[in-house]
mmCIF file of C-alpha atoms and ligand atoms in Angstrom:
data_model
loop_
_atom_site.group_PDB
_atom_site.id
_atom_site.type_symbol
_atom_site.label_atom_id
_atom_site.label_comp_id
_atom_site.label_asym_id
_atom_site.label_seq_id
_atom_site.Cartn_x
_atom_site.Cartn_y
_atom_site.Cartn_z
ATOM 1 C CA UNK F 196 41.146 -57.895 317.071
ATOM 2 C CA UNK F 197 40.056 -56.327 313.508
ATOM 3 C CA UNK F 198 41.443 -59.297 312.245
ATOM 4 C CA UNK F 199 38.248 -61.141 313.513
ATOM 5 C CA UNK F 200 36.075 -58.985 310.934
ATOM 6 C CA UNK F 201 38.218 -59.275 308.154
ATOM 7 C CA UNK F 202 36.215 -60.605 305.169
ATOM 8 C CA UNK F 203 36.024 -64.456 304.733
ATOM 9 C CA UNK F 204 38.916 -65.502 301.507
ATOM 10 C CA UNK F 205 36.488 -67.134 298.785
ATOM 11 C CA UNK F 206 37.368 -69.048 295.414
ATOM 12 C CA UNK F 207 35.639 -69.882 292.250
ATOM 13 C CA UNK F 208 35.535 -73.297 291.803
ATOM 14 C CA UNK F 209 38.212 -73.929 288.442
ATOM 15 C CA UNK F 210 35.644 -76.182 287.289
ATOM 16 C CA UNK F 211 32.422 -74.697 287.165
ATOM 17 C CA UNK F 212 32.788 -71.769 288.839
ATOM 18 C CA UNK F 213 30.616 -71.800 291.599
ATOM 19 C CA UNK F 214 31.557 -70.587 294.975
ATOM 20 C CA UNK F 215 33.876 -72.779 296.940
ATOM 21 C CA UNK F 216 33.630 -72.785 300.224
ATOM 22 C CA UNK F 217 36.448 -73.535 303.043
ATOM 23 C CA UNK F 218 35.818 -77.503 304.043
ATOM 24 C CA UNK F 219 38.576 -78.060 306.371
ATOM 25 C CA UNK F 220 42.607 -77.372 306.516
ATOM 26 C CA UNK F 221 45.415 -80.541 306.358
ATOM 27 C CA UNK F 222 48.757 -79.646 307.458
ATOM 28 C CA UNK F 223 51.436 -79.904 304.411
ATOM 29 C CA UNK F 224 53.392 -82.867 305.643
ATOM 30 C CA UNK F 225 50.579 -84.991 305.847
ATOM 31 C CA UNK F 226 51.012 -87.882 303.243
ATOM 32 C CA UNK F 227 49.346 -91.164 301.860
ATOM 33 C CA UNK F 228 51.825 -93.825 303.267
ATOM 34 C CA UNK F 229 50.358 -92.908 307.016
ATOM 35 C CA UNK F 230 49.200 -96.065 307.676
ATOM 36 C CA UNK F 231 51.896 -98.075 306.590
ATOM 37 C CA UNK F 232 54.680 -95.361 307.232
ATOM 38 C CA UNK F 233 53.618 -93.654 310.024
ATOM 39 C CA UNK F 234 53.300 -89.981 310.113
ATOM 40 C CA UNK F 235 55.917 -87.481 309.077
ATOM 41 C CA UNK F 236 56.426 -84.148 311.974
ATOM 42 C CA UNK F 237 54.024 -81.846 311.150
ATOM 43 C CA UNK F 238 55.319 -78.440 309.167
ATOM 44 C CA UNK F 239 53.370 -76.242 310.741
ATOM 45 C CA UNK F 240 51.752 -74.958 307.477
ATOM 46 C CA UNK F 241 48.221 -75.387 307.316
ATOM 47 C CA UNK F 242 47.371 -76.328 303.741
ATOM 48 C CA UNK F 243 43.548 -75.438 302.844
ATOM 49 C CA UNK F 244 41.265 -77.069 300.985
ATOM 50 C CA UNK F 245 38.033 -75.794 299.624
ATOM 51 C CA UNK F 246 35.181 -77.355 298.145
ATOM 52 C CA UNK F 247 33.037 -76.192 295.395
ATOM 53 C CA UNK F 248 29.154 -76.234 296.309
ATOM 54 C CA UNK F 249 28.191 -77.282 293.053
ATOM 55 C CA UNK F 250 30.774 -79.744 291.652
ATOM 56 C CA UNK F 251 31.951 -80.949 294.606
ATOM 57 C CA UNK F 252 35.524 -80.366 293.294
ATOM 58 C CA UNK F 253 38.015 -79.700 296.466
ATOM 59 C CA UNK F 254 40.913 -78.208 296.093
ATOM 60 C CA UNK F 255 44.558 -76.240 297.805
ATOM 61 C CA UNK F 256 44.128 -72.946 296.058
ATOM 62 C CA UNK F 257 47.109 -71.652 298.278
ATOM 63 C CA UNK F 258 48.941 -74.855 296.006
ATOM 64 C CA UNK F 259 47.140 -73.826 292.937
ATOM 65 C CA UNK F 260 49.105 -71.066 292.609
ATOM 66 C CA UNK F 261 52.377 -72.350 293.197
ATOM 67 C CA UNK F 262 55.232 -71.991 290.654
ATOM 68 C CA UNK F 263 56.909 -75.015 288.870
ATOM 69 C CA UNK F 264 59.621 -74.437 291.305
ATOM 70 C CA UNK F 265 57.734 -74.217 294.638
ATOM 71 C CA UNK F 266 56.469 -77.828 293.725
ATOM 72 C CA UNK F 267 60.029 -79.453 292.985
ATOM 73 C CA UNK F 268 61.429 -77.974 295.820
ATOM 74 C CA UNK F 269 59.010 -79.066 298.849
ATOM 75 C CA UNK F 270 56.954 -81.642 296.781
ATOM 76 C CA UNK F 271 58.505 -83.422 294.136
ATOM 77 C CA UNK F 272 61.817 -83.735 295.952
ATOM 78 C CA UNK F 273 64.111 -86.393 297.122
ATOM 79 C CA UNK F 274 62.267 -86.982 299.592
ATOM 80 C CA UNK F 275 59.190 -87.599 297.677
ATOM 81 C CA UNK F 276 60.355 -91.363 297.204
ATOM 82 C CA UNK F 277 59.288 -91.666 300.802
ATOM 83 C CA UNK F 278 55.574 -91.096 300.968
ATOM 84 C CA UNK F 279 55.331 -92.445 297.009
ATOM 85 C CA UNK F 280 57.176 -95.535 297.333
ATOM 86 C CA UNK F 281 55.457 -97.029 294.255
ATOM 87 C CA UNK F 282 56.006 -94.287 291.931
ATOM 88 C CA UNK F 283 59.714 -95.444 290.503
ATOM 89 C CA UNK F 284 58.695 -98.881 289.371
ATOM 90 C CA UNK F 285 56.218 -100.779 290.594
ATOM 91 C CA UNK F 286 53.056 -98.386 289.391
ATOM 92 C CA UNK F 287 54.493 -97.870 286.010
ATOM 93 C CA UNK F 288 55.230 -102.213 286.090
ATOM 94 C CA UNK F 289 51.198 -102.675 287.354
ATOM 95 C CA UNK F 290 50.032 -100.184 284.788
ATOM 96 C CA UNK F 291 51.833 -101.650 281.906
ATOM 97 C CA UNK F 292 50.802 -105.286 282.524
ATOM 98 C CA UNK F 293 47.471 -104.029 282.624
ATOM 99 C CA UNK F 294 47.276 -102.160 279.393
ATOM 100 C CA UNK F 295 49.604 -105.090 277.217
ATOM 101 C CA UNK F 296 46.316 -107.549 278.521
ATOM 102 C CA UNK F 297 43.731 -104.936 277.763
ATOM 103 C CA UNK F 298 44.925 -103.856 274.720
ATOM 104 C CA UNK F 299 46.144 -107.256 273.091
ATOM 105 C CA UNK F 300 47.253 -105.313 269.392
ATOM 106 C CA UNK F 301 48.511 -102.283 270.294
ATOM 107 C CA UNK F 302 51.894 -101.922 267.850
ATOM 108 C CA UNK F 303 50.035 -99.438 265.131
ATOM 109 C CA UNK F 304 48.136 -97.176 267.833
ATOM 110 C CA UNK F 305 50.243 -94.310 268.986
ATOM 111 C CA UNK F 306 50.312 -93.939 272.850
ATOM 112 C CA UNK F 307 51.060 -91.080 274.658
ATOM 113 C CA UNK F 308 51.674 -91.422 278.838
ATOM 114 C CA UNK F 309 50.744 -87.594 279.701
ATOM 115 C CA UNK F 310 52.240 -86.956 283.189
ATOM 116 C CA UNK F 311 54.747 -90.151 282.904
ATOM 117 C CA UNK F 312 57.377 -88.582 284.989
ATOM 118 C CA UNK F 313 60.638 -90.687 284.727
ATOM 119 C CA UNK F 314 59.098 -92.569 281.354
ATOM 120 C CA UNK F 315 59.169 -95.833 282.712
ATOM 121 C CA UNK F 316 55.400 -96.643 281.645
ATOM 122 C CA UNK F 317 56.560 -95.974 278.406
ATOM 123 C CA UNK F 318 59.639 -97.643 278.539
ATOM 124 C CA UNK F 319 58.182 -100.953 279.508
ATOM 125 C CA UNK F 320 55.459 -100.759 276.798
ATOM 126 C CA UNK F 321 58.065 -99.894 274.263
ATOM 127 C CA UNK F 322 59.993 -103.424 275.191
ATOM 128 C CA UNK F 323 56.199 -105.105 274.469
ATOM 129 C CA UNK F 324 56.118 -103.378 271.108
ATOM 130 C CA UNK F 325 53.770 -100.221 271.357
ATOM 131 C CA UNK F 326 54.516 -97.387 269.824
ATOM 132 C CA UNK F 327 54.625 -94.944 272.906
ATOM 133 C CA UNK F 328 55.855 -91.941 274.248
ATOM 134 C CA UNK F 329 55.842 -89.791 277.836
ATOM 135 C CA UNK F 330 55.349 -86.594 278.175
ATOM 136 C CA UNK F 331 55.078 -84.347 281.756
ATOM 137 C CA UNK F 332 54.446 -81.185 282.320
ATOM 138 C CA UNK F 333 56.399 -80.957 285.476
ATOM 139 C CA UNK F 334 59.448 -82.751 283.926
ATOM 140 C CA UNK F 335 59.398 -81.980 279.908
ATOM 141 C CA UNK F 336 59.394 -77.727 280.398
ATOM 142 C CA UNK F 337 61.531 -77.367 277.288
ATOM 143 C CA UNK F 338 58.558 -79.319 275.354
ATOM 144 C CA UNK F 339 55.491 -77.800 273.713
ATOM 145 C CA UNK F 340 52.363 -79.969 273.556
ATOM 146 C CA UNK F 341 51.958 -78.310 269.879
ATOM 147 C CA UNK F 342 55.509 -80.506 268.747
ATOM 148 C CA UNK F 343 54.411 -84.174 270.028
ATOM 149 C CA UNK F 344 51.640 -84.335 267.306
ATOM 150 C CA UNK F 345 48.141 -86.553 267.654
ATOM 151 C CA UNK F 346 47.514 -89.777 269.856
ATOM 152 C CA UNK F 347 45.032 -92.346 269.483
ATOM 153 C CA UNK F 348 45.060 -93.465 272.920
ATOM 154 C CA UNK F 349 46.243 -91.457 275.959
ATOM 155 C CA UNK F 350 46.787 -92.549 279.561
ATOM 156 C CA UNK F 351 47.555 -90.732 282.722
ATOM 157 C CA UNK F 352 47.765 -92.705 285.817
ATOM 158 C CA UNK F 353 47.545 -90.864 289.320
ATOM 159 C CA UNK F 354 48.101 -87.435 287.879
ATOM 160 C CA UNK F 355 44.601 -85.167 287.806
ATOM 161 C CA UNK F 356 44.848 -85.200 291.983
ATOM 162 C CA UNK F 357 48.186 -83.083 291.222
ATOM 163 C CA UNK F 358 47.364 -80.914 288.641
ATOM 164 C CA UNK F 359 47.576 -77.402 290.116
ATOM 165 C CA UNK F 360 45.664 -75.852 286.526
ATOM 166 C CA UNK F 361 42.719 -78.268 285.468
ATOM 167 C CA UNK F 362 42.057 -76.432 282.482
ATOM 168 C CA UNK F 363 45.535 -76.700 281.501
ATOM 169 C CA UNK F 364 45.235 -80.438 281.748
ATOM 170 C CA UNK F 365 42.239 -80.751 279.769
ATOM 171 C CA UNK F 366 43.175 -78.442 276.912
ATOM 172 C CA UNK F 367 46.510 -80.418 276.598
ATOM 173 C CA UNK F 368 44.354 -83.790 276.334
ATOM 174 C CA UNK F 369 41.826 -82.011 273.975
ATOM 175 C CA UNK F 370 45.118 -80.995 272.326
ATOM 176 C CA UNK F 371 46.414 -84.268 272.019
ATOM 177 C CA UNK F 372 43.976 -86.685 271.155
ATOM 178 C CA UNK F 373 43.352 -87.631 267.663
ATOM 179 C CA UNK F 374 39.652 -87.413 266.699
ATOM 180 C CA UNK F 375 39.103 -90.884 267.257
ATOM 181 C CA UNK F 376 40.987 -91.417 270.310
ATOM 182 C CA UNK F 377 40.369 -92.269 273.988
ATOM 183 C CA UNK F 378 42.365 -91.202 276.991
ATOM 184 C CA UNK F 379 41.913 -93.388 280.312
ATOM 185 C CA UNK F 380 43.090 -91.561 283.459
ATOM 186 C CA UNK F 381 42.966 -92.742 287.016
ATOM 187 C CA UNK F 382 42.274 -90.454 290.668
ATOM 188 C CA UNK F 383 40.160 -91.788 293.174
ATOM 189 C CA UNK F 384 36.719 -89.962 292.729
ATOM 190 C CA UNK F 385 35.820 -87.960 296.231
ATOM 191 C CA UNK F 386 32.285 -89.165 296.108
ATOM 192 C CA UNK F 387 31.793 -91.491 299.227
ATOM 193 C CA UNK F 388 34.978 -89.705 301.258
ATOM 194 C CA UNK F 389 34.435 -85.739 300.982
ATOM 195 C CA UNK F 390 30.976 -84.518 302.868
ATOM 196 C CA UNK F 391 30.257 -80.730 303.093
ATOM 197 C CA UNK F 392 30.659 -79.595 306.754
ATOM 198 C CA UNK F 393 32.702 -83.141 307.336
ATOM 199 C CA UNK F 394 36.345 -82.727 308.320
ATOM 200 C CA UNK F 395 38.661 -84.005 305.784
ATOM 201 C CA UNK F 396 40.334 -86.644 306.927
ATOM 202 C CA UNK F 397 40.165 -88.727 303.075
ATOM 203 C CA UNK F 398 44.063 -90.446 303.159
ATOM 204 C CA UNK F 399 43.872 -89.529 299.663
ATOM 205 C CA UNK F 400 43.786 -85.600 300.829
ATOM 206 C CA UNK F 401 48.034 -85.631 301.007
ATOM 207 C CA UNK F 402 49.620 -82.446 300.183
ATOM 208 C CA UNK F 403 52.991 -83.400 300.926
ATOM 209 C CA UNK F 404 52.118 -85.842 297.614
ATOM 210 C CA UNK F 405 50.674 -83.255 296.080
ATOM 211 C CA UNK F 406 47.671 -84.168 295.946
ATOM 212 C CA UNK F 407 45.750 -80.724 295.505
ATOM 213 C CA UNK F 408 42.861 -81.880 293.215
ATOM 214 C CA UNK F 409 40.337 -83.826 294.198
ATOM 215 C CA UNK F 410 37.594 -84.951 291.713
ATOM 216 C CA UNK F 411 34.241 -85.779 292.417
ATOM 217 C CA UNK F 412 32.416 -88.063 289.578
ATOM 218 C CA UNK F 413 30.756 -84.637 288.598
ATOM 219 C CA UNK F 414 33.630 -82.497 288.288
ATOM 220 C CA UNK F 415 35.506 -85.230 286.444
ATOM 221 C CA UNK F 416 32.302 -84.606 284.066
ATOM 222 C CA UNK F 417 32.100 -81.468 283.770
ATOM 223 C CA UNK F 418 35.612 -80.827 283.411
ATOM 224 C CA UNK F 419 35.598 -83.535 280.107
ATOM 225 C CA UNK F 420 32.295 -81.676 279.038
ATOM 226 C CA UNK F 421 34.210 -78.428 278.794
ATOM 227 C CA UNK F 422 35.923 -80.171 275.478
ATOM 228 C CA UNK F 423 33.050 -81.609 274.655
ATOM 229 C CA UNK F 424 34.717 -85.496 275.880
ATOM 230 C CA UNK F 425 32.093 -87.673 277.056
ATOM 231 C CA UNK F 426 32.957 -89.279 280.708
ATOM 232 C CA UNK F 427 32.583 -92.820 282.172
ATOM 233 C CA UNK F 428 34.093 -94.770 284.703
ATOM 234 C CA UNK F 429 35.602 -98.555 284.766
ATOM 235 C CA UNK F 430 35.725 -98.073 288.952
ATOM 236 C CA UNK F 431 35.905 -95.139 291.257
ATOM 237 C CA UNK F 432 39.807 -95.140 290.507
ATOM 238 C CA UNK F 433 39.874 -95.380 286.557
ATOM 239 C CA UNK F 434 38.738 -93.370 284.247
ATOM 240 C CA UNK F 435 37.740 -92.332 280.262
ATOM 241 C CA UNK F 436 37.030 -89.232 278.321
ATOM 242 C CA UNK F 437 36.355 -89.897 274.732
ATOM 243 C CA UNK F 438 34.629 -88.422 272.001
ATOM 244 C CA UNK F 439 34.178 -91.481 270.139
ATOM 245 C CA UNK F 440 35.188 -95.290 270.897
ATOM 246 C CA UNK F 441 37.339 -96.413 268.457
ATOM 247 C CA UNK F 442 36.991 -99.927 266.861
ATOM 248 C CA UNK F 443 39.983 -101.196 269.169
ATOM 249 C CA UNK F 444 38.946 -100.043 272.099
ATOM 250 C CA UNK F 445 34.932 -101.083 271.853
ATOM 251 C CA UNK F 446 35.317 -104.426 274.056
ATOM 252 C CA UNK F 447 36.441 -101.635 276.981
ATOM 253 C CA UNK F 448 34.018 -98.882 276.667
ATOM 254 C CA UNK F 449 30.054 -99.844 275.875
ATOM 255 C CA UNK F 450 28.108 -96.430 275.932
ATOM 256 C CA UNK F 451 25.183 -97.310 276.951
HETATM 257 ZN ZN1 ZN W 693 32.525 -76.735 290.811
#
């Protein structure tokens, strides 16, 4: 009975720390291949996700605060293949073909991929002639960020939605970037799928992918405003912070 009393949990938001409030739970084997996979049985763990009333960040802080190892053994598994199908190749194969046309001169700017898992991204740019190198927090624990040095361009493709410390991730970038540099992430921003007093039912809300961050346009804002990066967006998938837009990189970002 007592239990009914008990006070309500609350969380900060990690962003701007305004009070997040419960939005809705999602059960942990829920993943983002439903509609083509079908469903997986359901664990039984209720994963919740709260929602910041000012940001309009949503997040698992149950997740948050799970160890490296918690994540590699019940997310980033063998298993994980099966509700990320496009991880191994084809993303990395996409996202390289897209930066070799968008960048047309790219062999004297150093390139970091931060979050590049298995280094494939890399890999394939390498073969084209950039200069570039992966790094990953979950993968690369025996690096520090201090050792790989200064980038002038940064990417990170379909990582911020699985970053369990956001200010980890944006002190790293700040960390990283050269002074004239420009990182260009992708997440799908929350803005037209996550509604205060809504259910979430977003197919993007997946914790069994490990997807425990979700960014509205705001919080992706905010959280590049903390480092003083400025913020704009190609599409509500892909991203830029920046500080300044260097010369190669001016027919891509107009600040208007
Ligand atoms: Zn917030």
């Amino acid at each position: 009975m007592w239990s009914f009393f008990r006070k309500k949990k609350e969380y900060d938001c990690p962003i701007c720390a305004a009070k997040g409030e419960l939005l809705d739970t999602v059960d942990l084997n829920k993943h983002c291949e439903v509609s083509k996979r079908g469903a997986l049985p359901r664990s039984g763990v209720a994963i919740e996700y709260y929602l910041c009333s000012d940001c309009r960040f949503c997040w698992a802080p149950m997740m948050h605060a799970w160890s490296v190892d918690e994540f590699e053994e019940k997310i980033y598994n063998q298993d994980y293949v099966y509700v990320d199908p496009e991880y191994i190749e084809s993303r990395p194969r996409t996202n390289s073909e897209m930066l070799i046309a968008n960048v047309p001169h790219a062999s004297s700017i150093r390139h970091l991929d931060y979050g590049g898992g298995n280094g494939m991204l890399s890999k394939l740019l390498n073969e084209a002639g950039w200069q570039s190198s992966s790094y990953d927090p979950m993968v690369d624990h025996d690096v520090s960020i201090e050792s790989l040095g200064k980038f002038d361009f940064i990417t990170s493709f379909e990582v911020f939605e699985h970053v369990p410390d956001v200010h980890r991730l944006i002190s790293d970038l700040d960390q990283l970037i050269a002074d004239n540099g420009i990182i260009i992430f992708s997440t799908i921003t929350s803005d037209e799928f996550i509604t205060p007093g809504k259910k979430l039912n977003w197919w993007y809300a997946a914790p069994r992918n490990g997807h425990i961050s979700l960014f509205s346009q705001n919080a992706l804002r905010r959280l590049g405003h903390s480092k003083n990066f400025q913020f704009t967006s190609f599409s509500p998938a892909l991203h830029v912070f920046f500080k300044s837009v260097p010369e190669w990189a001016s027919h891509m970002i107009k600040i208007v």
